[in-house]
């Protein structure tokens, strides 16, 4: 009979992280007319999703810009906007998610789950990026990390490590939330024990040994005796996987900082004023001698070329 115990390498397997494609290419410009399409459709989430999908398909380089403008127009449609834009431009998922939650922070966990289901191998990047974009407090960071874990449970250690690295003050909340979420999932041979998650969070804040505060929080959240959670046996079983997660997320913080810059570019976009509007604005100050009767401009004001200069102006 074969030994039913999996080999150590299988027990301590931690999946790789898929680094997102170049996110710098999705913050391009759109026209004033296209922005007007977004504004006009804003009241109806379904119509808005349809518009942003079409605009993103025709101008993928502006996917994040389109998502930002649409979310500003109707934050309640954040989920529909996310699905529409990333459906049209799948590789823009990180920067699109960032601009959407920047303008609809209450939707951050829902957006994280949507994107992590689309790109489970990048769930750690998604959770860390959206945590950064919302400037999340510990409770928000915990909700984002839990959402990513629900969508991609085998990435639990990577998610924990990545989110805590961009938001160290949330370490205990994130580790507790991920540990509780992972308990209800089937992750096969991938280690997602409460001990492993607490250890991953400890290493993410730079601790060379298990952090007492984090371990106590996870023990309480998972109803696990602290002595068991922090036992030499459990630590030994978790160490290899945690080290791999720590290594896999080594570039997350710097990459997320770059994504933040691209998201900010998209979020600050303002379409140039349409030429017609510029002309309209100028028509209020016609050149000397210009006849403006059919422009609905009051011609009784003091024009130097008034045909009846001796007539007093009527106000």
PDB file of C-alpha atoms in Angstrom:
ATOM      1  CA  UNK A   1       0.000   0.000   0.000  1.00  0.00           C
ATOM      2  CA  UNK A   2       1.305   3.409  -0.882  1.00  0.00           C
ATOM      3  CA  UNK A   3       1.930   6.040   1.772  1.00  0.00           C
ATOM      4  CA  UNK A   4      -1.162   8.265   1.894  1.00  0.00           C
ATOM      5  CA  UNK A   5       0.864  11.224   3.163  1.00  0.00           C
ATOM      6  CA  UNK A   6       1.689  13.638   0.317  1.00  0.00           C
ATOM      7  CA  UNK A   7       5.359  14.457  -0.190  1.00  0.00           C
ATOM      8  CA  UNK A   8       6.640  17.537   1.633  1.00  0.00           C
ATOM      9  CA  UNK A   9       6.883  19.533  -1.592  1.00  0.00           C
ATOM     10  CA  UNK A  10       3.187  18.980  -2.219  1.00  0.00           C
ATOM     11  CA  UNK A  11       2.191  19.838   1.337  1.00  0.00           C
ATOM     12  CA  UNK A  12       4.130  23.071   1.136  1.00  0.00           C
ATOM     13  CA  UNK A  13       3.135  24.023  -2.375  1.00  0.00           C
ATOM     14  CA  UNK A  14       2.280  27.710  -2.731  1.00  0.00           C
ATOM     15  CA  UNK A  15       1.037  28.855  -6.141  1.00  0.00           C
ATOM     16  CA  UNK A  16       2.883  31.460  -8.136  1.00  0.00           C
ATOM     17  CA  UNK A  17       1.546  34.957  -8.665  1.00  0.00           C
ATOM     18  CA  UNK A  18       0.745  36.186 -12.153  1.00  0.00           C
ATOM     19  CA  UNK A  19       2.103  39.706 -12.519  1.00  0.00           C
ATOM     20  CA  UNK A  20      -0.388  41.926 -14.380  1.00  0.00           C
ATOM     21  CA  UNK A  21       0.404  43.135 -17.877  1.00  0.00           C
ATOM     22  CA  UNK A  22       1.763  46.653 -18.321  1.00  0.00           C
ATOM     23  CA  UNK A  23      -0.873  48.899 -16.735  1.00  0.00           C
ATOM     24  CA  UNK A  24       0.588  52.156 -18.038  1.00  0.00           C
ATOM     25  CA  UNK A  25      -1.204  51.950 -21.384  1.00  0.00           C
ATOM     26  CA  UNK A  26      -4.815  52.363 -20.217  1.00  0.00           C
ATOM     27  CA  UNK A  27      -4.945  55.987 -19.046  1.00  0.00           C
ATOM     28  CA  UNK A  28      -5.353  57.631 -22.443  1.00  0.00           C
ATOM     29  CA  UNK A  29      -7.641  60.478 -23.448  1.00  0.00           C
ATOM     30  CA  UNK A  30     -11.201  60.492 -24.685  1.00  0.00           C
ATOM     31  CA  UNK A  31     -13.081  63.270 -26.453  1.00  0.00           C
ATOM     32  CA  UNK A  32     -15.616  65.651 -24.974  1.00  0.00           C
ATOM     33  CA  UNK A  33     -18.282  63.963 -27.088  1.00  0.00           C
ATOM     34  CA  UNK A  34     -17.402  60.571 -25.622  1.00  0.00           C
ATOM     35  CA  UNK A  35     -17.487  61.990 -22.133  1.00  0.00           C
ATOM     36  CA  UNK A  36     -20.912  63.404 -22.915  1.00  0.00           C
ATOM     37  CA  UNK A  37     -22.074  59.903 -23.877  1.00  0.00           C
ATOM     38  CA  UNK A  38     -21.050  58.679 -20.448  1.00  0.00           C
ATOM     39  CA  UNK A  39     -22.787  61.547 -18.692  1.00  0.00           C
ATOM     40  CA  UNK A  40     -25.965  61.090 -20.692  1.00  0.00           C
ATOM     41  CA  UNK A  41     -26.196  57.385 -19.802  1.00  0.00           C
ATOM     42  CA  UNK A  42     -25.237  57.789 -16.153  1.00  0.00           C
ATOM     43  CA  UNK A  43     -28.712  57.561 -14.657  1.00  0.00           C
ATOM     44  CA  UNK A  44     -29.246  54.000 -15.928  1.00  0.00           C
ATOM     45  CA  UNK A  45     -26.561  51.470 -14.835  1.00  0.00           C
ATOM     46  CA  UNK A  46     -27.359  49.093 -17.684  1.00  0.00           C
ATOM     47  CA  UNK A  47     -27.161  51.849 -20.282  1.00  0.00           C
ATOM     48  CA  UNK A  48     -23.996  53.186 -18.711  1.00  0.00           C
ATOM     49  CA  UNK A  49     -22.386  49.740 -18.798  1.00  0.00           C
ATOM     50  CA  UNK A  50     -23.295  49.416 -22.460  1.00  0.00           C
ATOM     51  CA  UNK A  51     -21.763  52.794 -23.290  1.00  0.00           C
ATOM     52  CA  UNK A  52     -18.516  52.178 -21.428  1.00  0.00           C
ATOM     53  CA  UNK A  53     -18.181  48.739 -22.972  1.00  0.00           C
ATOM     54  CA  UNK A  54     -18.468  50.186 -26.472  1.00  0.00           C
ATOM     55  CA  UNK A  55     -16.112  53.061 -25.700  1.00  0.00           C
ATOM     56  CA  UNK A  56     -13.550  50.693 -24.167  1.00  0.00           C
ATOM     57  CA  UNK A  57     -13.703  48.369 -27.157  1.00  0.00           C
ATOM     58  CA  UNK A  58     -13.117  51.247 -29.553  1.00  0.00           C
ATOM     59  CA  UNK A  59     -10.469  52.946 -27.407  1.00  0.00           C
ATOM     60  CA  UNK A  60      -8.815  50.345 -25.140  1.00  0.00           C
ATOM     61  CA  UNK A  61      -5.942  52.718 -24.362  1.00  0.00           C
ATOM     62  CA  UNK A  62      -8.436  54.818 -22.392  1.00  0.00           C
ATOM     63  CA  UNK A  63     -10.075  51.953 -20.472  1.00  0.00           C
ATOM     64  CA  UNK A  64      -9.133  53.295 -17.031  1.00  0.00           C
ATOM     65  CA  UNK A  65     -10.094  56.844 -17.984  1.00  0.00           C
ATOM     66  CA  UNK A  66     -13.491  55.645 -19.160  1.00  0.00           C
ATOM     67  CA  UNK A  67     -13.992  53.633 -15.968  1.00  0.00           C
ATOM     68  CA  UNK A  68     -13.062  56.616 -13.803  1.00  0.00           C
ATOM     69  CA  UNK A  69     -15.433  59.008 -15.562  1.00  0.00           C
ATOM     70  CA  UNK A  70     -18.274  56.500 -15.521  1.00  0.00           C
ATOM     71  CA  UNK A  71     -17.863  55.766 -11.810  1.00  0.00           C
ATOM     72  CA  UNK A  72     -17.797  59.473 -10.999  1.00  0.00           C
ATOM     73  CA  UNK A  73     -21.021  59.824 -12.973  1.00  0.00           C
ATOM     74  CA  UNK A  74     -22.721  56.982 -11.091  1.00  0.00           C
ATOM     75  CA  UNK A  75     -20.816  55.364  -8.192  1.00  0.00           C
ATOM     76  CA  UNK A  76     -23.727  53.001  -7.565  1.00  0.00           C
ATOM     77  CA  UNK A  77     -22.983  51.344 -10.916  1.00  0.00           C
ATOM     78  CA  UNK A  78     -19.389  50.500  -9.942  1.00  0.00           C
ATOM     79  CA  UNK A  79     -19.783  46.749 -10.352  1.00  0.00           C
ATOM     80  CA  UNK A  80     -21.465  46.997 -13.753  1.00  0.00           C
ATOM     81  CA  UNK A  81     -18.829  49.459 -14.927  1.00  0.00           C
ATOM     82  CA  UNK A  82     -16.002  47.178 -13.794  1.00  0.00           C
ATOM     83  CA  UNK A  83     -17.447  44.158 -15.550  1.00  0.00           C
ATOM     84  CA  UNK A  84     -18.146  46.112 -18.733  1.00  0.00           C
ATOM     85  CA  UNK A  85     -14.705  47.702 -19.040  1.00  0.00           C
ATOM     86  CA  UNK A  86     -12.685  44.628 -18.072  1.00  0.00           C
ATOM     87  CA  UNK A  87     -14.881  42.509 -20.319  1.00  0.00           C
ATOM     88  CA  UNK A  88     -13.830  44.728 -23.203  1.00  0.00           C
ATOM     89  CA  UNK A  89     -10.193  45.165 -22.108  1.00  0.00           C
ATOM     90  CA  UNK A  90      -9.300  42.209 -19.840  1.00  0.00           C
ATOM     91  CA  UNK A  91      -5.657  43.134 -19.260  1.00  0.00           C
ATOM     92  CA  UNK A  92      -6.585  46.519 -17.776  1.00  0.00           C
ATOM     93  CA  UNK A  93      -8.066  44.872 -14.686  1.00  0.00           C
ATOM     94  CA  UNK A  94      -5.771  46.361 -12.038  1.00  0.00           C
ATOM     95  CA  UNK A  95      -5.821  50.019 -13.022  1.00  0.00           C
ATOM     96  CA  UNK A  96      -9.542  49.845 -13.870  1.00  0.00           C
ATOM     97  CA  UNK A  97     -10.266  48.366 -10.457  1.00  0.00           C
ATOM     98  CA  UNK A  98      -8.184  51.055  -8.801  1.00  0.00           C
ATOM     99  CA  UNK A  99      -9.980  53.991 -10.414  1.00  0.00           C
ATOM    100  CA  UNK A 100     -13.382  52.447  -9.804  1.00  0.00           C
ATOM    101  CA  UNK A 101     -12.830  51.926  -6.067  1.00  0.00           C
ATOM    102  CA  UNK A 102     -11.170  55.326  -5.783  1.00  0.00           C
ATOM    103  CA  UNK A 103     -14.538  56.794  -6.735  1.00  0.00           C
ATOM    104  CA  UNK A 104     -16.717  54.115  -5.120  1.00  0.00           C
ATOM    105  CA  UNK A 105     -14.784  52.968  -2.032  1.00  0.00           C
ATOM    106  CA  UNK A 106     -17.783  51.203  -0.529  1.00  0.00           C
ATOM    107  CA  UNK A 107     -17.682  48.801  -3.470  1.00  0.00           C
ATOM    108  CA  UNK A 108     -14.030  47.833  -2.937  1.00  0.00           C
ATOM    109  CA  UNK A 109     -14.661  44.318  -1.604  1.00  0.00           C
ATOM    110  CA  UNK A 110     -17.214  43.540  -4.312  1.00  0.00           C
ATOM    111  CA  UNK A 111     -14.899  44.838  -7.049  1.00  0.00           C
ATOM    112  CA  UNK A 112     -12.015  42.818  -5.588  1.00  0.00           C
ATOM    113  CA  UNK A 113     -14.067  39.642  -5.755  1.00  0.00           C
ATOM    114  CA  UNK A 114     -15.202  40.303  -9.331  1.00  0.00           C
ATOM    115  CA  UNK A 115     -11.650  40.909 -10.539  1.00  0.00           C
ATOM    116  CA  UNK A 116     -10.133  38.050  -8.543  1.00  0.00           C
ATOM    117  CA  UNK A 117     -12.599  35.629 -10.092  1.00  0.00           C
ATOM    118  CA  UNK A 118     -11.556  36.906 -13.521  1.00  0.00           C
ATOM    119  CA  UNK A 119      -7.820  36.742 -12.732  1.00  0.00           C
ATOM    120  CA  UNK A 120      -7.341  34.371  -9.759  1.00  0.00           C
ATOM    121  CA  UNK A 121      -3.589  34.051 -10.236  1.00  0.00           C
ATOM    122  CA  UNK A 122      -3.321  37.827  -9.792  1.00  0.00           C
ATOM    123  CA  UNK A 123      -5.636  38.029  -6.774  1.00  0.00           C
ATOM    124  CA  UNK A 124      -2.810  39.193  -4.503  1.00  0.00           C
ATOM    125  CA  UNK A 125      -2.039  42.095  -6.835  1.00  0.00           C
ATOM    126  CA  UNK A 126      -5.707  42.979  -7.108  1.00  0.00           C
ATOM    127  CA  UNK A 127      -6.260  42.976  -3.344  1.00  0.00           C
ATOM    128  CA  UNK A 128      -3.105  44.976  -2.639  1.00  0.00           C
ATOM    129  CA  UNK A 129      -3.839  47.499  -5.400  1.00  0.00           C
ATOM    130  CA  UNK A 130      -7.419  48.133  -4.326  1.00  0.00           C
ATOM    131  CA  UNK A 131      -6.347  48.386  -0.692  1.00  0.00           C
ATOM    132  CA  UNK A 132      -3.874  51.060  -1.734  1.00  0.00           C
ATOM    133  CA  UNK A 133      -6.366  52.881  -3.958  1.00  0.00           C
ATOM    134  CA  UNK A 134      -8.982  53.172  -1.196  1.00  0.00           C
ATOM    135  CA  UNK A 135      -6.405  54.126   1.438  1.00  0.00           C
ATOM    136  CA  UNK A 136      -8.103  51.375   3.390  1.00  0.00           C
ATOM    137  CA  UNK A 137      -8.426  51.266   7.144  1.00  0.00           C
ATOM    138  CA  UNK A 138      -7.872  47.827   8.790  1.00  0.00           C
ATOM    139  CA  UNK A 139     -11.529  46.809   8.485  1.00  0.00           C
ATOM    140  CA  UNK A 140     -11.645  47.755   4.805  1.00  0.00           C
ATOM    141  CA  UNK A 141      -8.350  46.011   4.078  1.00  0.00           C
ATOM    142  CA  UNK A 142      -9.640  42.902   5.846  1.00  0.00           C
ATOM    143  CA  UNK A 143     -12.823  42.916   3.749  1.00  0.00           C
ATOM    144  CA  UNK A 144     -10.814  43.316   0.533  1.00  0.00           C
ATOM    145  CA  UNK A 145      -8.437  40.479   1.473  1.00  0.00           C
ATOM    146  CA  UNK A 146     -11.330  38.208   2.406  1.00  0.00           C
ATOM    147  CA  UNK A 147     -13.068  38.931  -0.912  1.00  0.00           C
ATOM    148  CA  UNK A 148      -9.925  38.022  -2.837  1.00  0.00           C
ATOM    149  CA  UNK A 149      -9.574  34.835  -0.795  1.00  0.00           C
ATOM    150  CA  UNK A 150     -13.154  33.781  -1.526  1.00  0.00           C
ATOM    151  CA  UNK A 151     -12.467  34.173  -5.224  1.00  0.00           C
ATOM    152  CA  UNK A 152      -8.995  32.582  -5.190  1.00  0.00           C
ATOM    153  CA  UNK A 153      -8.598  30.501  -2.008  1.00  0.00           C
ATOM    154  CA  UNK A 154      -5.326  28.861  -3.046  1.00  0.00           C
ATOM    155  CA  UNK A 155      -3.789  32.344  -3.137  1.00  0.00           C
ATOM    156  CA  UNK A 156      -4.549  32.993   0.546  1.00  0.00           C
ATOM    157  CA  UNK A 157      -0.928  33.313   1.661  1.00  0.00           C
ATOM    158  CA  UNK A 158       0.001  35.504  -1.291  1.00  0.00           C
ATOM    159  CA  UNK A 159      -3.040  37.708  -0.668  1.00  0.00           C
ATOM    160  CA  UNK A 160      -2.208  38.062   3.015  1.00  0.00           C
ATOM    161  CA  UNK A 161       1.414  38.906   2.335  1.00  0.00           C
ATOM    162  CA  UNK A 162       0.631  41.401  -0.446  1.00  0.00           C
ATOM    163  CA  UNK A 163      -2.100  43.307   1.365  1.00  0.00           C
ATOM    164  CA  UNK A 164      -0.130  43.563   4.604  1.00  0.00           C
ATOM    165  CA  UNK A 165       2.937  44.789   2.722  1.00  0.00           C
ATOM    166  CA  UNK A 166       1.023  47.759   1.296  1.00  0.00           C
ATOM    167  CA  UNK A 167      -0.933  48.340   4.519  1.00  0.00           C
ATOM    168  CA  UNK A 168       1.089  47.107   7.533  1.00  0.00           C
ATOM    169  CA  UNK A 169      -1.271  48.602  10.101  1.00  0.00           C
ATOM    170  CA  UNK A 170      -3.956  46.174   8.933  1.00  0.00           C
ATOM    171  CA  UNK A 171      -1.871  43.040   9.565  1.00  0.00           C
ATOM    172  CA  UNK A 172      -3.917  41.533  12.393  1.00  0.00           C
ATOM    173  CA  UNK A 173      -7.267  42.328  10.763  1.00  0.00           C
ATOM    174  CA  UNK A 174      -6.194  40.998   7.369  1.00  0.00           C
ATOM    175  CA  UNK A 175      -4.671  37.792   8.751  1.00  0.00           C
ATOM    176  CA  UNK A 176      -7.771  37.101  10.854  1.00  0.00           C
ATOM    177  CA  UNK A 177     -10.131  37.754   7.967  1.00  0.00           C
ATOM    178  CA  UNK A 178      -8.195  35.618   5.490  1.00  0.00           C
ATOM    179  CA  UNK A 179      -7.779  32.788   8.004  1.00  0.00           C
ATOM    180  CA  UNK A 180     -11.509  32.645   8.713  1.00  0.00           C
ATOM    181  CA  UNK A 181     -12.349  32.799   4.995  1.00  0.00           C
ATOM    182  CA  UNK A 182      -9.828  30.118   4.067  1.00  0.00           C
ATOM    183  CA  UNK A 183     -11.210  27.721   6.679  1.00  0.00           C
ATOM    184  CA  UNK A 184     -14.336  27.278   4.624  1.00  0.00           C
ATOM    185  CA  UNK A 185     -12.601  26.498   1.340  1.00  0.00           C
ATOM    186  CA  UNK A 186     -10.991  23.487  -0.264  1.00  0.00           C
ATOM    187  CA  UNK A 187      -7.435  24.365  -1.208  1.00  0.00           C
ATOM    188  CA  UNK A 188      -6.144  20.848  -1.867  1.00  0.00           C
ATOM    189  CA  UNK A 189      -2.466  20.529  -1.049  1.00  0.00           C
ATOM    190  CA  UNK A 190      -1.928  24.271  -0.750  1.00  0.00           C
ATOM    191  CA  UNK A 191      -1.227  25.319   2.820  1.00  0.00           C
ATOM    192  CA  UNK A 192      -3.738  27.894   4.069  1.00  0.00           C
ATOM    193  CA  UNK A 193      -3.789  27.035   7.763  1.00  0.00           C
ATOM    194  CA  UNK A 194      -4.358  29.785  10.329  1.00  0.00           C
ATOM    195  CA  UNK A 195      -0.757  29.338  11.417  1.00  0.00           C
ATOM    196  CA  UNK A 196       0.548  29.837   7.881  1.00  0.00           C
ATOM    197  CA  UNK A 197      -1.585  32.931   7.364  1.00  0.00           C
ATOM    198  CA  UNK A 198      -0.536  34.459  10.684  1.00  0.00           C
ATOM    199  CA  UNK A 199       3.092  33.720   9.881  1.00  0.00           C
ATOM    200  CA  UNK A 200       2.752  35.256   6.395  1.00  0.00           C
ATOM    201  CA  UNK A 201       1.357  38.441   7.943  1.00  0.00           C
ATOM    202  CA  UNK A 202       4.169  38.476  10.493  1.00  0.00           C
ATOM    203  CA  UNK A 203       6.814  38.255   7.805  1.00  0.00           C
ATOM    204  CA  UNK A 204       5.045  40.913   5.742  1.00  0.00           C
ATOM    205  CA  UNK A 205       5.549  43.460   8.528  1.00  0.00           C
ATOM    206  CA  UNK A 206       9.205  42.462   8.746  1.00  0.00           C
ATOM    207  CA  UNK A 207       9.041  40.296  11.848  1.00  0.00           C
ATOM    208  CA  UNK A 208      11.632  37.506  11.912  1.00  0.00           C
ATOM    209  CA  UNK A 209       9.530  35.535  14.382  1.00  0.00           C
ATOM    210  CA  UNK A 210       5.781  35.020  14.786  1.00  0.00           C
ATOM    211  CA  UNK A 211       4.221  38.327  15.796  1.00  0.00           C
ATOM    212  CA  UNK A 212       2.380  37.871  19.090  1.00  0.00           C
ATOM    213  CA  UNK A 213      -0.380  40.375  18.301  1.00  0.00           C
ATOM    214  CA  UNK A 214      -1.113  38.864  14.892  1.00  0.00           C
ATOM    215  CA  UNK A 215      -1.093  35.293  16.191  1.00  0.00           C
ATOM    216  CA  UNK A 216      -3.410  36.168  19.070  1.00  0.00           C
ATOM    217  CA  UNK A 217      -5.843  37.883  16.690  1.00  0.00           C
ATOM    218  CA  UNK A 218      -5.905  34.876  14.357  1.00  0.00           C
ATOM    219  CA  UNK A 219      -6.277  32.447  17.266  1.00  0.00           C
ATOM    220  CA  UNK A 220      -9.295  34.375  18.516  1.00  0.00           C
ATOM    221  CA  UNK A 221     -10.871  34.734  15.059  1.00  0.00           C
ATOM    222  CA  UNK A 222     -10.483  31.043  14.194  1.00  0.00           C
ATOM    223  CA  UNK A 223     -11.190  29.742  17.694  1.00  0.00           C
ATOM    224  CA  UNK A 224      -7.808  28.016  17.727  1.00  0.00           C
ATOM    225  CA  UNK A 225      -5.814  27.689  20.967  1.00  0.00           C
ATOM    226  CA  UNK A 226      -2.881  30.096  20.774  1.00  0.00           C
ATOM    227  CA  UNK A 227      -0.497  27.382  21.915  1.00  0.00           C
ATOM    228  CA  UNK A 228      -1.566  25.180  18.998  1.00  0.00           C
ATOM    229  CA  UNK A 229      -1.424  27.983  16.473  1.00  0.00           C
ATOM    230  CA  UNK A 230       2.093  28.914  17.488  1.00  0.00           C
ATOM    231  CA  UNK A 231       3.389  25.402  18.098  1.00  0.00           C
ATOM    232  CA  UNK A 232       6.722  24.317  16.652  1.00  0.00           C
ATOM    233  CA  UNK A 233       4.949  21.624  14.640  1.00  0.00           C
ATOM    234  CA  UNK A 234       2.482  24.024  12.977  1.00  0.00           C
ATOM    235  CA  UNK A 235       5.181  26.609  12.332  1.00  0.00           C
ATOM    236  CA  UNK A 236       7.402  23.943  10.775  1.00  0.00           C
ATOM    237  CA  UNK A 237       4.615  22.769   8.454  1.00  0.00           C
ATOM    238  CA  UNK A 238       3.884  26.326   7.332  1.00  0.00           C
ATOM    239  CA  UNK A 239       7.376  27.761   6.939  1.00  0.00           C
ATOM    240  CA  UNK A 240       8.214  26.656   3.395  1.00  0.00           C
ATOM    241  CA  UNK A 241       4.945  27.918   1.933  1.00  0.00           C
ATOM    242  CA  UNK A 242       5.145  31.194   3.816  1.00  0.00           C
ATOM    243  CA  UNK A 243       8.687  31.765   2.594  1.00  0.00           C
ATOM    244  CA  UNK A 244       7.511  31.211  -0.965  1.00  0.00           C
ATOM    245  CA  UNK A 245       4.647  33.642  -0.515  1.00  0.00           C
ATOM    246  CA  UNK A 246       6.986  36.219   0.997  1.00  0.00           C
ATOM    247  CA  UNK A 247       9.303  35.870  -1.970  1.00  0.00           C
ATOM    248  CA  UNK A 248       6.459  35.886  -4.515  1.00  0.00           C
ATOM    249  CA  UNK A 249       5.154  39.190  -3.184  1.00  0.00           C
ATOM    250  CA  UNK A 250       8.542  40.903  -2.946  1.00  0.00           C
ATOM    251  CA  UNK A 251       7.778  43.272  -5.852  1.00  0.00           C
ATOM    252  CA  UNK A 252       4.134  43.920  -5.043  1.00  0.00           C
ATOM    253  CA  UNK A 253       4.595  47.165  -3.123  1.00  0.00           C
ATOM    254  CA  UNK A 254       6.747  48.845  -5.766  1.00  0.00           C
ATOM    255  CA  UNK A 255       4.508  47.650  -8.602  1.00  0.00           C
ATOM    256  CA  UNK A 256       1.386  48.842  -6.811  1.00  0.00           C
ATOM    257  CA  UNK A 257       2.991  52.260  -6.361  1.00  0.00           C
ATOM    258  CA  UNK A 258       3.444  52.387 -10.141  1.00  0.00           C
ATOM    259  CA  UNK A 259      -0.143  51.319 -10.752  1.00  0.00           C
ATOM    260  CA  UNK A 260      -1.290  54.094  -8.411  1.00  0.00           C
ATOM    261  CA  UNK A 261       0.402  56.657 -10.629  1.00  0.00           C
ATOM    262  CA  UNK A 262      -1.345  55.329 -13.732  1.00  0.00           C
ATOM    263  CA  UNK A 263      -4.686  55.246 -11.909  1.00  0.00           C
ATOM    264  CA  UNK A 264      -4.232  58.826 -10.736  1.00  0.00           C
ATOM    265  CA  UNK A 265      -3.554  59.909 -14.321  1.00  0.00           C
ATOM    266  CA  UNK A 266      -6.805  58.339 -15.451  1.00  0.00           C
ATOM    267  CA  UNK A 267      -8.735  59.696 -12.506  1.00  0.00           C
ATOM    268  CA  UNK A 268      -7.591  63.287 -13.056  1.00  0.00           C
ATOM    269  CA  UNK A 269      -8.469  63.347 -16.761  1.00  0.00           C
ATOM    270  CA  UNK A 270     -10.658  66.185 -18.001  1.00  0.00           C
ATOM    271  CA  UNK A 271     -11.862  66.173 -21.579  1.00  0.00           C
ATOM    272  CA  UNK A 272     -11.054  69.327 -23.554  1.00  0.00           C
ATOM    273  CA  UNK A 273     -14.007  71.657 -23.872  1.00  0.00           C
ATOM    274  CA  UNK A 274     -15.841  71.150 -27.128  1.00  0.00           C
ATOM    275  CA  UNK A 275     -15.121  73.800 -29.764  1.00  0.00           C
ATOM    276  CA  UNK A 276     -18.764  74.769 -29.929  1.00  0.00           C
ATOM    277  CA  UNK A 277     -18.740  75.539 -26.245  1.00  0.00           C
ATOM    278  CA  UNK A 278     -15.681  77.709 -26.661  1.00  0.00           C
ATOM    279  CA  UNK A 279     -17.446  79.687 -29.400  1.00  0.00           C
ATOM    280  CA  UNK A 280     -20.540  80.021 -27.275  1.00  0.00           C
ATOM    281  CA  UNK A 281     -18.477  81.367 -24.419  1.00  0.00           C
ATOM    282  CA  UNK A 282     -16.824  83.883 -26.695  1.00  0.00           C
ATOM    283  CA  UNK A 283     -20.150  85.023 -28.172  1.00  0.00           C
ATOM    284  CA  UNK A 284     -20.924  86.831 -24.945  1.00  0.00           C
ATOM    285  CA  UNK A 285     -18.157  89.271 -25.805  1.00  0.00           C
ATOM    286  CA  UNK A 286     -18.615  90.030 -29.518  1.00  0.00           C
ATOM    287  CA  UNK A 287     -16.023  92.053 -31.388  1.00  0.00           C
ATOM    288  CA  UNK A 288     -16.745  95.755 -31.767  1.00  0.00           C
ATOM    289  CA  UNK A 289     -19.333  96.317 -34.500  1.00  0.00           C
ATOM    290  CA  UNK A 290     -20.569  92.706 -34.514  1.00  0.00           C
ATOM    291  CA  UNK A 291     -24.297  92.340 -35.095  1.00  0.00           C
ATOM    292  CA  UNK A 292     -25.644  89.902 -32.537  1.00  0.00           C
ATOM    293  CA  UNK A 293     -29.427  90.338 -32.749  1.00  0.00           C
ATOM    294  CA  UNK A 294     -30.137  86.685 -33.476  1.00  0.00           C
ATOM    295  CA  UNK A 295     -27.755  85.429 -30.803  1.00  0.00           C
ATOM    296  CA  UNK A 296     -30.150  86.424 -28.016  1.00  0.00           C
ATOM    297  CA  UNK A 297     -27.527  88.851 -26.762  1.00  0.00           C
ATOM    298  CA  UNK A 298     -28.755  92.082 -25.216  1.00  0.00           C
ATOM    299  CA  UNK A 299     -27.686  94.699 -27.780  1.00  0.00           C
ATOM    300  CA  UNK A 300     -28.698  97.579 -25.584  1.00  0.00           C
ATOM    301  CA  UNK A 301     -25.378  97.377 -23.737  1.00  0.00           C
ATOM    302  CA  UNK A 302     -22.818 100.111 -24.310  1.00  0.00           C
ATOM    303  CA  UNK A 303     -21.314  99.156 -27.683  1.00  0.00           C
ATOM    304  CA  UNK A 304     -19.075 101.840 -29.101  1.00  0.00           C
ATOM    305  CA  UNK A 305     -20.648 101.211 -32.509  1.00  0.00           C
ATOM    306  CA  UNK A 306     -24.242 101.406 -31.353  1.00  0.00           C
ATOM    307  CA  UNK A 307     -26.287 102.656 -34.331  1.00  0.00           C
ATOM    308  CA  UNK A 308     -28.044 105.141 -32.022  1.00  0.00           C
ATOM    309  CA  UNK A 309     -25.332 106.426 -29.756  1.00  0.00           C
ATOM    310  CA  UNK A 310     -27.595 109.184 -28.430  1.00  0.00           C
ATOM    311  CA  UNK A 311     -30.107 106.658 -27.128  1.00  0.00           C
ATOM    312  CA  UNK A 312     -29.526 105.777 -23.488  1.00  0.00           C
ATOM    313  CA  UNK A 313     -28.932 102.120 -22.721  1.00  0.00           C
ATOM    314  CA  UNK A 314     -32.020 100.331 -21.414  1.00  0.00           C
ATOM    315  CA  UNK A 315     -31.564  97.906 -18.514  1.00  0.00           C
TER     316      UNK A 315
END
